[in-house]
Coordinates of C-alpha atoms and ligand atoms in Angstrom, one line a residue:
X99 CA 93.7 -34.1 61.9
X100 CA 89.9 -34.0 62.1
X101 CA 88.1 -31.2 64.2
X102 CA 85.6 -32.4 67.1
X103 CA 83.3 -29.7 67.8
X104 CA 81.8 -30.4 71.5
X105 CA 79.1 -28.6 73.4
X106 CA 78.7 -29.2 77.4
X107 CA 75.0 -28.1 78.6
X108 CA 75.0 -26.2 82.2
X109 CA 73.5 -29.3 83.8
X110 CA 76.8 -31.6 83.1
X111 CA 79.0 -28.5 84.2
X112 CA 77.3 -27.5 87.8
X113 CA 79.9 -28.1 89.8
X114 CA 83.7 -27.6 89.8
X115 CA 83.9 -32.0 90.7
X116 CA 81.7 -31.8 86.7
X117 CA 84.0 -29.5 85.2
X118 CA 86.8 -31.7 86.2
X119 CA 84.7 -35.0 85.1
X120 CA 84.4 -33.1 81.6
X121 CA 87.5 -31.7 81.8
X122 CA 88.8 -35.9 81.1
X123 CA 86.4 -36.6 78.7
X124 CA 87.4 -33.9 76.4
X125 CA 91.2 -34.6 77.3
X126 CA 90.4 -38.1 76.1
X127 CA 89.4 -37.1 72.6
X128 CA 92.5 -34.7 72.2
X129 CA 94.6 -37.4 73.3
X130 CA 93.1 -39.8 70.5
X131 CA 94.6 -37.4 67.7
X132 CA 92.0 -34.7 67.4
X133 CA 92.0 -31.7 67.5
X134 CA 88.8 -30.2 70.0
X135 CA 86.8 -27.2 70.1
X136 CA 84.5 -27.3 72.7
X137 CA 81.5 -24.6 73.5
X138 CA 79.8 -24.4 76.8
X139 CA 76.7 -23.2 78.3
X140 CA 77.2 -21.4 81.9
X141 CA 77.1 -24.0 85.2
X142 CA 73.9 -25.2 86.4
X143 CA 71.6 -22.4 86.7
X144 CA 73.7 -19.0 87.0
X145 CA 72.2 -17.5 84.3
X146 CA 68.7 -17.9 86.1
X147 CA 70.4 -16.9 89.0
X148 CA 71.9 -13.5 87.0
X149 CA 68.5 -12.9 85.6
X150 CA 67.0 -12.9 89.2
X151 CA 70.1 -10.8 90.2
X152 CA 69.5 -8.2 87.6
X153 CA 65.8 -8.1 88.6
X154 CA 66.5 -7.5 92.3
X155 CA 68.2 -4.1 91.0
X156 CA 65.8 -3.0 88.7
X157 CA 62.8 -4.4 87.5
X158 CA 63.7 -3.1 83.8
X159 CA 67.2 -4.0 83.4
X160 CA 68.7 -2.1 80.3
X161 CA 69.2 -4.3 77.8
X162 CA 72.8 -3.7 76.6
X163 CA 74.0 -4.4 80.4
X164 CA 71.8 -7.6 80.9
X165 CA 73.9 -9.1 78.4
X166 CA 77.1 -7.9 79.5
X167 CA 76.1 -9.0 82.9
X168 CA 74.6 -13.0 81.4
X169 CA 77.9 -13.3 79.0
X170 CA 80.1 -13.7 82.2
X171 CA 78.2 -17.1 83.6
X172 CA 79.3 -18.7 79.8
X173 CA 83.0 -16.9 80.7
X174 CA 82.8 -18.5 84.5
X175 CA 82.7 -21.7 83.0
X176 CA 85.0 -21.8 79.9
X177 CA 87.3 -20.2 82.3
X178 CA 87.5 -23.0 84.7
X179 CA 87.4 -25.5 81.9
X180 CA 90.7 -24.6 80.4
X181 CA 91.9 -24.6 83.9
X182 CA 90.5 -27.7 84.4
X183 CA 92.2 -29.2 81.5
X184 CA 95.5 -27.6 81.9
X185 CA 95.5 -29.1 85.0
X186 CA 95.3 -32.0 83.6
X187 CA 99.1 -31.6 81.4
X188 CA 97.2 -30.6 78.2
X189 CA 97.4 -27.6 76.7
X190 CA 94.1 -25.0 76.4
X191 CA 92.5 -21.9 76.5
X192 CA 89.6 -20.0 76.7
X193 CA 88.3 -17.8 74.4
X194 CA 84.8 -15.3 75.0
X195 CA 82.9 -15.1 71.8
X196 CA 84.2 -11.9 70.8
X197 CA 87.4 -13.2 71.2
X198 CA 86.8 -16.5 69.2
X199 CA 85.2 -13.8 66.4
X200 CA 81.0 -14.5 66.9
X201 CA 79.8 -11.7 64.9
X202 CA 76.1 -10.6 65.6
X203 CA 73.5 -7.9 64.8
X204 CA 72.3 -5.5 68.1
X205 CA 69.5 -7.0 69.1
X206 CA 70.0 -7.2 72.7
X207 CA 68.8 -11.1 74.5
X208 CA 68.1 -12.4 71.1
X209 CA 70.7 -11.4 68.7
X210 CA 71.5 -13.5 65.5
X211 CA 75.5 -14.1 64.8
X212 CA 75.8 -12.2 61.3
X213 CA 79.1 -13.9 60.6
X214 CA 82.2 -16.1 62.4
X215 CA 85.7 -15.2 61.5
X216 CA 87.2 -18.1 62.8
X217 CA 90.8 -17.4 62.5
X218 CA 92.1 -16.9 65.9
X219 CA 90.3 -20.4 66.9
X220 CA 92.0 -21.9 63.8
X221 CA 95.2 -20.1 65.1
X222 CA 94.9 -21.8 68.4
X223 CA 94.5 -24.8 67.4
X224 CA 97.4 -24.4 65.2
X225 CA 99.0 -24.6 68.6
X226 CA 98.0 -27.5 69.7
X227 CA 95.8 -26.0 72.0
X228 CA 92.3 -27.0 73.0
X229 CA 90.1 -24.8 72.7
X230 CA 87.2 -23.9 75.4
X231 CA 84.6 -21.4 73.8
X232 CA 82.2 -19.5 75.5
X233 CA 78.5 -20.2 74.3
X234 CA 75.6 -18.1 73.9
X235 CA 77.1 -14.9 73.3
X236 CA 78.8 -12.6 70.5
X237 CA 79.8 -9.1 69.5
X238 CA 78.2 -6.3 67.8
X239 CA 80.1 -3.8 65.1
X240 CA 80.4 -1.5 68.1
X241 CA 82.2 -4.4 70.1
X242 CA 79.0 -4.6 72.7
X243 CA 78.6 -8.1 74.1
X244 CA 75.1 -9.4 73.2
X245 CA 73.7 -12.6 73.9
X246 CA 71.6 -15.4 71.7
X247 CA 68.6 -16.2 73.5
X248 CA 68.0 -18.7 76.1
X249 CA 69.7 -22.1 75.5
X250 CA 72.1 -20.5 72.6
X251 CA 74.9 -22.3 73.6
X252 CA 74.0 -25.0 70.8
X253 CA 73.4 -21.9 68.1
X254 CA 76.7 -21.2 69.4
X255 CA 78.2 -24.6 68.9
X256 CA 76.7 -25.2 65.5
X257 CA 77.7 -22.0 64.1
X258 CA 81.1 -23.0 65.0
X259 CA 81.3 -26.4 63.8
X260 CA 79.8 -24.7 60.1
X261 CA 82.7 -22.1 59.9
X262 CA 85.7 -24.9 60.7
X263 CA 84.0 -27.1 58.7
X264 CA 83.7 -29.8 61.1
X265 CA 82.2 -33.3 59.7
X266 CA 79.4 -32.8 63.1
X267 CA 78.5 -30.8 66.1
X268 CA 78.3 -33.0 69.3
X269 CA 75.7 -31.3 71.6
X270 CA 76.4 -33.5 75.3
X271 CA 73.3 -32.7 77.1
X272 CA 71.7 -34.0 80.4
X273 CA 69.5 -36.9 78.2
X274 CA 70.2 -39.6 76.2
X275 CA 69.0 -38.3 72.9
X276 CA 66.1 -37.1 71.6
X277 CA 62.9 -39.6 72.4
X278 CA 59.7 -40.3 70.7
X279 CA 58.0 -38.7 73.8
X280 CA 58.7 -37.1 76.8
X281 CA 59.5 -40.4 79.0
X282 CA 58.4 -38.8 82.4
X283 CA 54.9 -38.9 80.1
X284 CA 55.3 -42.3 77.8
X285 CA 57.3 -44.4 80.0
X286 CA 57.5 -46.6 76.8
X287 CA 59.1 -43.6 74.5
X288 CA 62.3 -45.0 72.8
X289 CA 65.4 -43.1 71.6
X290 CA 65.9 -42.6 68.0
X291 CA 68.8 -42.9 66.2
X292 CA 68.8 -40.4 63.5
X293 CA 66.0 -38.0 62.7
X294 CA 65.8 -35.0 60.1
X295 CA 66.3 -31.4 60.6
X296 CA 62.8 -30.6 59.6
X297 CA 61.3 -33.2 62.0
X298 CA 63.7 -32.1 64.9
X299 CA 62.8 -28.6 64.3
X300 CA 58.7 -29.4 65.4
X301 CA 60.1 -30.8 67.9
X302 CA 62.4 -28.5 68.8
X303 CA 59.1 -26.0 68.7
X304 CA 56.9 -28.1 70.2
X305 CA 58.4 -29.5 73.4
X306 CA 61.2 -31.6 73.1
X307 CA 64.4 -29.0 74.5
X308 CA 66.7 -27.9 72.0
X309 CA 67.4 -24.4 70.2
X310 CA 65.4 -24.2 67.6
X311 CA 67.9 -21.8 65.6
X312 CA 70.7 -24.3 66.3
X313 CA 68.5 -26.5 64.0
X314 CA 68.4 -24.2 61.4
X315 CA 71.8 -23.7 61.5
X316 CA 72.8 -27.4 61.1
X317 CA 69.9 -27.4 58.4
X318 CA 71.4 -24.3 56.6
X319 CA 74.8 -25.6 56.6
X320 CA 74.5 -29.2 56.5
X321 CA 76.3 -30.7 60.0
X322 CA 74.7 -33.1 61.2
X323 CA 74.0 -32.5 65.0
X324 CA 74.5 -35.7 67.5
X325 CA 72.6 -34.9 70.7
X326 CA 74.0 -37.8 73.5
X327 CA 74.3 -37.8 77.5
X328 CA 77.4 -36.2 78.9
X329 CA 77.6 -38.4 81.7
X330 CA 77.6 -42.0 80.0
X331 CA 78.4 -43.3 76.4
X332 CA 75.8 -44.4 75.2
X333 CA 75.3 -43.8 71.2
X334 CA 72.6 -40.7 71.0
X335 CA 70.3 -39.3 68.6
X336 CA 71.9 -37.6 65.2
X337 CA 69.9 -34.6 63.6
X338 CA 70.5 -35.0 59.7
X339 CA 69.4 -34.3 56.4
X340 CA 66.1 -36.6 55.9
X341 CA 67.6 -37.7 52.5
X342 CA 70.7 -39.2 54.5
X343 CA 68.7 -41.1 57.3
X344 CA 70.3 -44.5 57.3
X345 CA 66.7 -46.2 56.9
X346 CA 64.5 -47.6 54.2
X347 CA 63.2 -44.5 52.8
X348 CA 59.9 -46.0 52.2
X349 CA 60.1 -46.8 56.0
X350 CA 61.1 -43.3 57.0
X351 CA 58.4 -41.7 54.7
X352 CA 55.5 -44.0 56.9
X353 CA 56.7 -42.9 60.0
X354 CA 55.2 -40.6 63.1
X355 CA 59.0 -39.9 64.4
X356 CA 57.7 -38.3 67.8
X357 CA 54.4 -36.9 69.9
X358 CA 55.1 -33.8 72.1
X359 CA 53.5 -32.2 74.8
X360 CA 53.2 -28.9 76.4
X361 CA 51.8 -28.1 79.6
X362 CA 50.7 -25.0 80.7
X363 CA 48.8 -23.6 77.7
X364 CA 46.0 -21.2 78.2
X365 CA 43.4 -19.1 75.8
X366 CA 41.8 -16.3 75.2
X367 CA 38.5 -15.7 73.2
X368 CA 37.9 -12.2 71.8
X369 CA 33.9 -12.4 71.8
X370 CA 31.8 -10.4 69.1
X371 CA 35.1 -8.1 67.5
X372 CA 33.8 -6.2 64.3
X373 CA 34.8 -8.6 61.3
X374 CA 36.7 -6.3 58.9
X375 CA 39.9 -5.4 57.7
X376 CA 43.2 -4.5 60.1
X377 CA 41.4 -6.1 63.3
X378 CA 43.3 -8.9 63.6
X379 CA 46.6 -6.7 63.0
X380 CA 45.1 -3.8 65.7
X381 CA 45.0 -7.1 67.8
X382 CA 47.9 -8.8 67.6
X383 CA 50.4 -5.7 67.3
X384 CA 50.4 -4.8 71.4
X385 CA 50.9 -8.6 72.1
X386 CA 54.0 -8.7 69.8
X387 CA 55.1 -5.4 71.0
X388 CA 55.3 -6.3 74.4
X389 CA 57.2 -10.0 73.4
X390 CA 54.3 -12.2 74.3
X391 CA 54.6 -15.2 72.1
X392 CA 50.9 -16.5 70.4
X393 CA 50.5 -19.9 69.0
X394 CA 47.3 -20.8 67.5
X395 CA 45.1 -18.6 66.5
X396 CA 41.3 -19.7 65.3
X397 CA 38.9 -16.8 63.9
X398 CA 35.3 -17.6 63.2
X399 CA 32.7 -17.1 60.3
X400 CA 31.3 -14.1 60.8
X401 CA 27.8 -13.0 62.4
X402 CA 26.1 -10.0 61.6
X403 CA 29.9 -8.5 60.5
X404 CA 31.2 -9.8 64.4
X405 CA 33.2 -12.4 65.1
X406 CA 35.6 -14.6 67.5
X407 CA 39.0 -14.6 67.9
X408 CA 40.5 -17.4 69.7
X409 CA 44.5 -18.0 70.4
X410 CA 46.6 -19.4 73.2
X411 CA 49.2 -18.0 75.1
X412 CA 51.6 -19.4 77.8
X413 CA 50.3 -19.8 81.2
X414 CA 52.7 -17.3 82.2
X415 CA 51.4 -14.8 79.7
X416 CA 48.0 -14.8 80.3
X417 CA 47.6 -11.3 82.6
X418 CA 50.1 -9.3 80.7
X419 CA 47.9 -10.4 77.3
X420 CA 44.1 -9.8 79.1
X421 CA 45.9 -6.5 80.3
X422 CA 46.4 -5.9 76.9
X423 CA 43.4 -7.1 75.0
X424 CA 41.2 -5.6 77.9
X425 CA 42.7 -2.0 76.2
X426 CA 42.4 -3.4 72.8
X427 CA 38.4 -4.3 72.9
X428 CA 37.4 -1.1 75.1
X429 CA 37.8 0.2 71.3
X430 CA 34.9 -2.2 70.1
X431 CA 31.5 -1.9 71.4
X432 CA 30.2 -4.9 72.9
X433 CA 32.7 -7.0 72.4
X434 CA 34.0 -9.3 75.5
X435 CA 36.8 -11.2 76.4
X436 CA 37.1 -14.8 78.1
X437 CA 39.7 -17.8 79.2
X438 CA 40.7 -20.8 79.9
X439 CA 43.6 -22.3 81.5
X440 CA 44.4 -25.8 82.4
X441 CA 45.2 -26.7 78.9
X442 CA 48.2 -28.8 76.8
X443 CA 49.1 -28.9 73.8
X444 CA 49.9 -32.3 71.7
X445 CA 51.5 -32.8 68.6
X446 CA 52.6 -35.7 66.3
X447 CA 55.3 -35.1 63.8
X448 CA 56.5 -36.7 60.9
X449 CA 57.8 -35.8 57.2
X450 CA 55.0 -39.1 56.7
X451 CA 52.3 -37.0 56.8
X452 CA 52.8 -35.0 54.2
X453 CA 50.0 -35.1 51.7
X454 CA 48.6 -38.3 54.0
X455 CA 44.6 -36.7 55.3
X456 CA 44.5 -40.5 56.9
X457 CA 46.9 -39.1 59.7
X458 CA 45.0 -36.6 61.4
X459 CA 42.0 -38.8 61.0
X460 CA 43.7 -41.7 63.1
X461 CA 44.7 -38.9 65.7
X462 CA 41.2 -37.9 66.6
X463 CA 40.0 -41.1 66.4
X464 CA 42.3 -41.6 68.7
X465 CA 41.5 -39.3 71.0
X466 CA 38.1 -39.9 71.1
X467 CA 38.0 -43.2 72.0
X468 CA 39.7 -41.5 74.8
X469 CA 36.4 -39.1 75.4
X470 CA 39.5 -36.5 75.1
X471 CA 37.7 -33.0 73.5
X472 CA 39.8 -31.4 70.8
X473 CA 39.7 -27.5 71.6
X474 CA 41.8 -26.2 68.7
X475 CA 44.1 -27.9 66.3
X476 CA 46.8 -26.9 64.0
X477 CA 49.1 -28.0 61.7
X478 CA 52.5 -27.5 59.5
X479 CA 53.0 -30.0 56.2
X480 CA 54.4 -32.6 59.1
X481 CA 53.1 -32.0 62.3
X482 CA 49.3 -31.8 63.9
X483 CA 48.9 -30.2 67.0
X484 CA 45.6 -30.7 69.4
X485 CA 45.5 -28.6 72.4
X486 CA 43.0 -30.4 74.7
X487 CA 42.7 -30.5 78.6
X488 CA 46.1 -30.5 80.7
X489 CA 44.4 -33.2 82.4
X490 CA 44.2 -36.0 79.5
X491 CA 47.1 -35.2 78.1
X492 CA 49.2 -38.5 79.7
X493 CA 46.7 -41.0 78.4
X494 CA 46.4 -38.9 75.0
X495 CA 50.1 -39.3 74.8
X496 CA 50.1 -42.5 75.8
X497 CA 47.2 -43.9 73.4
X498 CA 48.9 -41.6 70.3
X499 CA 52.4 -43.0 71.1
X500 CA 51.4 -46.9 70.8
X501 CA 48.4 -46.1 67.9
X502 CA 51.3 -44.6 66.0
X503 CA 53.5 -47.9 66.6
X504 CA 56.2 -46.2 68.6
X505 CA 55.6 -48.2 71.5
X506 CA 57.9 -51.0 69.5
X507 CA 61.2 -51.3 69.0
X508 CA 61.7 -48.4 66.1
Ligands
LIG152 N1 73.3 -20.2 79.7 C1 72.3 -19.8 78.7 C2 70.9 -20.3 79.2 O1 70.8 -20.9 80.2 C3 72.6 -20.4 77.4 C4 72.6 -21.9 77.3 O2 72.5 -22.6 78.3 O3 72.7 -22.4 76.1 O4 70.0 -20.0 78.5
LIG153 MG1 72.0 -23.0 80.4

């Protein structure tokens, strides 16, 4: 009997009436002779809710109860889901991830699972029962709950589908699939039908929403990874090894798969910092220290042995960092700091680029004919990244989506 490996997202299980819905769904594919292990994510947004919860205690929650304390929204809802599906005259049961044997290292709201021993899931199924895991969470040696980081539900579900063996991991989600574009931005965006793990994974990075480690995973282990709406049945998007994309590979090689966008990006220029060894490090150590992600970073030539250091934050993460750097350059005489907000980030991605200078050409061409200013840019082997003015970033989208021919049918 095959094994289906399902994922639910928290925005198809909100309410008990979902639950139910899902509840059928997954009933369905029992009932057509296979045998289902299903992970989910906690309902509609408890684990903001426990977050906020946590916070209204104390404003530095430890750690090791935090997780405790966000492992029980994933156990509300596989709870109710095997109740759900009992209900229905089928057998299941729900397991916690220690209990379905998620093995993970200590570190607390962002721990890696080290190993699966999937034998009490096999056992279960062996059973005939369905099985109802829940996501985002695991156990240390020590038997302390930790938890994977937000959206680890599909790290979860990959993980899984790897140690059974399963042929794919079905992520059902609140979308379609995975688009060229953000639609609410490129109203003509299209669903794709397959992409590659290495393409998914920019995208994964750089705006579209998925967990970038469950990419990895399915990457590392080779399951392919269908991403499709839980609420309809339409086909989805499959995440697979580039070799195996079912298109003409000369085709596929041409190709911009997607342009993503990312609001909410600001900078912050270290004017005039002495140019010499172990300043960047001296700069960057605090930031990293105190979690705050950086994304691009530009240094200048040097002056006179001084010179710039430009990199962009979140939005959210500007004050903390100034706090930070404002300590940082007290160090360094007559150096200054400055920012900017209000900016976005834009990226095209494709394993086509590779090797191919005549991409990024056609992308600022493209955005100057626009009159959009390029403030930074970036780039991996297959993806170039502009962040330019939150404000033009619709009509850069817009103008990159159809100059890269993904306004057609694709
Ligand atoms: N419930 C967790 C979160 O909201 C994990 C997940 O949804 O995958 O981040
Ligand atoms: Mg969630």
């Amino acid at each position: 009997m095959p094994i289906l490996v399902q994922k639910y997202g928290g925005s198809s299980l909100a309410t008990s009436k979902q639950i139910s819905t899902i509840a059928k769904r997954i009933a369905e594919k029992y009932q057509q002779g296979n045998k289902v292990v299903v992970i989910v994510s906690a309902m509609g947004k408890t684990t903001d809710e426990l977050i906020e919860l946590a916070n209204s205690i104390t404003k530095d929650p430890s750690p090791r109860e935090l997780d405790l304390l966000l492992s029980t929204g994933e156990l509300i809802s596989c709870t109710l889901m095997a109740m759900a599906i009992k209900s229905l005259g089928f057998n299941a049961i729900s397991l916690s991830g220690a209990q379905a044997g998620i093995q993970t290292d200590t570190r607390h709201g962002k721990a890696k699972i080290s190993g699966i021993n999937p034998d009490r899931i096999k056992n279960e199924l062996d059973k005939n029962n369905i099985v109802i895991i829940a996501g985002f969470q695991g156990v240390t040696d020590e038997m302390d709950t930790t938890t994977l980081g937000r959206g680890g539900s599909d790290t979860t579900a990959v993980a899984i589908a790897a140690s059974l063996k399963a042929k794919q991991c079905e992520i059902y989600t609140d979308v379609d699939g995975i688009y060229t574009a953000d639609p609410r931005i490129v109203p003509k965006a299209k669903k794709l039908t397959e992409i590659g793990f290495n393409e998914m994974l920019e995208m994964a990075s750089y705006g579209a929403k998925m967990n970038p480690r469950s990419i990895e995973m399915g990457l590392a282990y080779n399951i392919p990874i269908l991403v499709a709406s839980s609420f309809n049945n339409k086909p989805g998007t499959i995440i697979k090894k580039e070799e195996e994309i079912n298109m003409d590979i000369h085709e596929y090689r041409n190709r911009v798969s997607g342009i993503t966008t990312e609001k909410d990006v600001a900078k912050i220029t270290l004017l005039k910092i002495p140019d010499k060894p172990g300043i960047t490090a001296k700069v960057f150590q605090p930031i990293s220290e105190a979690n705050i992600n950086v994304d691009v970073i530009v240094k200048n030539t040097s002056v006179n042995n001084k010179t710039d250091l430009t990199f962009t934050v979140k939005k959210s993460d500007l004050n903390p960092a100034i706090n930070i750097m404002e300590k940082v350059v007290k160090e360094f005489k007559g150096s200054n700091i400055i920012s900017k907000t209000n900016l976005a980030k834009i990226s095209i991605i494709g394993t086509g680029m590779q090797d191919s200078p005549g991409y990024a050409t056609k992308m600022f061409n493209s955005l100057a004919t626009n009159n959009i200013n390029i403030d930074m840019i970036t780039t991996s082997e297959i993806r170039i990244t502009c962040i330019i003015e939150e404000l033009h970033l619709k009509i850069a989208a817009q103008s990159l989506h159809s100059e890269f021919n993904l306004d057609n049918n694709i």
